[in-house]
Amino acid sequence: MLNIAVCVSGGGTNLQAIIDAIDDGTITNTRIVAVISNNSGAYALERAKKHGIEGVCITPKQFETRESFNRAFLEKIDSYQADLIVLAGFLVVLPEIMIKKYRNHIINIHPSLIPSFCGTGYYGLKVHEGVLERGVKVTGATVHFVDEGTDTGPIILQQPVMVEQDDTPQVLQRRVMEQAEWKILPQAIDLIANKKVSVQNGKVIIDTTCL
C-alpha cells in the first residue's frame, strides 16, 4: 500500500481527482494519509474533511524565520511516514533538505509541457490584461519528480492539449485540467503505487509489461 501526502494551496481540484480515482479504482494500492496546506482557507482542507482524511495547515507566516518553518514542515511530513509526497498546486518552495531526503519520492503536476515551459506562466502562454497572447498552438500538463531546480526533475507523464482560437484563460484552464491534469496525475500515482516507475540516470523508466 502506497501512503501519500498531498500538499495543496488552493481549491484542491487535483486533490479531488486523486480522491475520486482512488474511490473508483483508477488508482490502486494507495491511500491518502494527509492533506497539507499553507493556506488555512484552502478549500482543499474541506475536501479532505469530507472524505475523512486528516488535513493540516502549516504556513511560513506561523514562524519567525523561513528556516524554522522548513524544519517544522519537514517534521510534519516525516510524521506521516508517507511513501510519496504529491504537490498538487502547492505554492511553497520546498526546502532543499526535504528534496534530498525524499529524492524521487516527491512528484509535482505542472500546468504546461516541460522542459519547454518551466517555472511561472500560464499553460505555456502569456496573458495580457486577461487575454491570451497567441502563438503556441499546444499546451498541456506534466507530472515530474521534484529536484532542486524549477520544474527540472525527471518527467513521468505528459499530456498535450490543443489551444483553440477563441480560448479565454478560464476556458483553457478548464480544458487543461479536464484533459490532462486530472488524468495523468492519478495515472502517475497508480504507476508508482504498482512499482512501474524507476529513475535511471536522471530519466524515468516506466515498466510497460502488464499495462
XYZ file of C-alpha atoms in Angstrom:
211
model
C 0.000 0.000 0.000
C 1.372 3.370 -1.060
C 0.798 6.051 1.574
C 0.663 9.519 0.041
C 0.609 13.018 1.496
C -0.929 15.646 -0.765
C 0.269 19.255 -0.472
C -2.028 21.923 -1.894
C -2.539 25.675 -1.540
C -5.936 26.315 -3.080
C -9.192 24.710 -4.095
C -7.806 21.232 -4.493
C -9.266 20.139 -7.828
C -6.291 17.853 -8.417
C -6.707 16.521 -4.884
C -10.333 15.738 -5.729
C -9.210 13.952 -8.891
C -6.907 11.782 -6.765
C -9.662 11.052 -4.213
C -12.119 10.139 -6.976
C -9.569 7.941 -8.742
C -8.862 6.022 -5.529
C -12.589 5.607 -4.927
C -13.316 4.293 -8.435
C -10.251 2.045 -8.622
C -8.317 4.054 -11.200
C -5.605 4.405 -8.568
C -4.912 1.119 -6.801
C -2.898 0.128 -3.722
C -2.940 3.719 -2.477
C -4.342 5.745 0.391
C -4.073 9.416 1.299
C -2.673 9.761 4.822
C -2.767 13.566 4.979
C -3.566 16.755 3.121
C -1.212 19.613 3.972
C -1.828 23.229 3.041
C -0.024 26.503 3.620
C -3.395 28.263 3.446
C -5.905 27.866 6.278
C -8.690 28.958 3.944
C -7.870 26.453 1.208
C -10.968 24.546 0.107
C -8.689 21.518 -0.267
C -8.812 21.153 3.524
C -12.611 20.979 3.349
C -12.363 18.312 0.655
C -10.097 16.304 2.947
C -12.508 16.672 5.866
C -15.454 15.488 3.754
C -13.584 12.312 2.906
C -12.283 11.575 6.394
C -8.696 12.499 5.552
C -6.540 14.359 8.048
C -5.952 17.931 6.947
C -3.454 20.335 8.439
C -2.321 23.891 7.762
C 1.295 24.863 8.221
C 2.446 28.178 6.802
C 5.622 30.279 6.863
C 3.533 33.042 8.455
C 3.422 30.997 11.666
C 7.205 31.131 12.076
C 9.746 33.873 12.685
C 12.168 32.600 10.074
C 11.986 30.536 6.927
C 14.477 28.118 8.427
C 12.206 27.386 11.384
C 9.284 26.842 9.008
C 11.375 24.481 6.880
C 12.260 22.410 9.947
C 8.667 22.287 11.159
C 7.358 21.458 7.696
C 9.806 18.588 7.284
C 8.960 17.265 10.749
C 5.262 17.316 9.851
C 5.899 15.473 6.600
C 8.060 12.913 8.404
C 5.327 12.310 10.989
C 3.014 10.821 8.354
C 5.609 8.341 7.103
C 4.392 8.911 3.562
C 5.883 6.872 0.734
C 5.094 9.586 -1.794
C 4.523 13.335 -1.489
C 2.246 14.806 -4.146
C 2.422 18.536 -4.876
C -0.996 19.347 -6.308
C -0.902 23.120 -6.695
C 1.381 23.756 -3.722
C 2.747 27.314 -3.825
C 5.611 26.864 -1.371
C 9.237 26.312 -2.334
C 10.333 23.074 -0.712
C 13.448 23.186 1.477
C 16.465 21.583 -0.133
C 16.920 19.236 2.812
C 13.468 17.804 2.156
C 14.150 17.292 -1.543
C 17.347 15.415 -0.710
C 15.654 13.282 1.952
C 12.741 12.365 -0.313
C 14.662 12.069 -3.567
C 12.373 10.542 -6.242
C 9.547 10.381 -3.705
C 8.057 13.825 -4.451
C 6.017 14.463 -7.595
C 4.527 17.673 -8.966
C 1.818 18.464 -11.508
C 2.901 21.365 -13.726
C 0.325 23.045 -15.995
C 2.386 23.103 -19.181
C 4.748 20.948 -21.193
C 8.249 20.954 -19.762
C 11.110 21.497 -20.372
C 9.772 23.999 -22.940
C 7.720 25.887 -20.359
C 9.116 25.768 -16.837
C 8.537 27.999 -13.842
C 5.808 30.597 -13.648
C 3.474 31.199 -16.527
C 0.046 30.293 -17.772
C -0.050 26.941 -19.536
C 2.930 27.935 -21.625
C 1.199 31.090 -22.874
C 1.341 34.731 -21.825
C -1.714 36.572 -20.591
C -2.044 40.332 -21.124
C -4.954 42.140 -19.465
C -6.865 38.897 -19.189
C -6.362 37.908 -22.841
C -4.219 35.035 -24.085
C -1.410 36.094 -26.389
C -1.467 33.796 -29.414
C 1.431 31.843 -30.848
C 1.671 28.488 -29.095
C -0.861 26.034 -30.504
C -0.375 23.223 -28.000
C -0.161 23.326 -24.234
C -0.788 20.584 -21.682
C 0.436 19.281 -18.358
C 3.404 17.376 -16.955
C 3.894 15.138 -13.936
C 7.505 15.025 -12.820
C 9.696 14.162 -9.874
C 10.884 17.173 -7.907
C 14.550 18.086 -7.733
C 16.418 21.231 -6.675
C 15.651 23.057 -9.927
C 12.476 24.741 -11.133
C 10.410 22.054 -12.882
C 13.609 20.296 -13.934
C 13.088 16.881 -12.329
C 12.641 13.644 -14.319
C 9.410 13.652 -16.335
C 6.957 10.842 -15.589
C 3.969 11.622 -17.834
C 2.841 14.397 -20.161
C -0.419 15.125 -21.942
C -0.773 17.726 -24.716
C -3.895 19.880 -25.047
C -4.771 21.957 -28.092
C -5.163 25.728 -27.753
C -8.316 26.832 -29.553
C -8.672 30.143 -31.392
C -11.405 31.526 -29.141
C -9.980 30.324 -25.816
C -10.130 32.571 -22.800
C -7.739 31.904 -19.898
C -10.592 30.346 -17.934
C -11.735 28.087 -20.783
C -8.192 26.913 -21.483
C -7.512 26.314 -17.805
C -10.573 24.103 -17.519
C -9.664 22.118 -20.650
C -6.113 21.508 -19.439
C -7.412 20.298 -16.086
C -10.044 18.023 -17.601
C -7.995 16.636 -20.486
C -4.572 16.497 -18.852
C -4.069 17.213 -15.144
C -6.937 15.121 -13.781
C -5.870 12.191 -15.947
C -2.092 11.990 -15.774
C -1.685 12.785 -12.069
C -3.814 9.803 -10.957
C -2.163 7.668 -13.642
C 1.319 8.547 -12.381
C 0.370 7.762 -8.786
C -1.054 4.397 -9.824
C 2.106 3.545 -11.769
C 4.260 4.414 -8.754
C 1.977 2.501 -6.378
C 2.350 -0.596 -8.522
C 6.124 -0.242 -8.829
C 6.058 0.532 -12.535
C 8.265 3.634 -12.272
C 12.015 3.854 -11.745
C 14.617 6.555 -12.290
C 17.817 5.648 -14.089
C 20.494 8.197 -14.933
C 18.064 11.031 -14.370
C 15.404 9.580 -16.680
C 12.105 7.936 -15.786
C 11.654 4.354 -16.946
C 8.098 3.014 -16.993
C 7.613 -0.741 -16.936
C 5.054 -1.327 -19.688
C 4.617 -5.043 -19.053
C 1.147 -5.961 -17.809
C -0.155 -2.463 -18.537
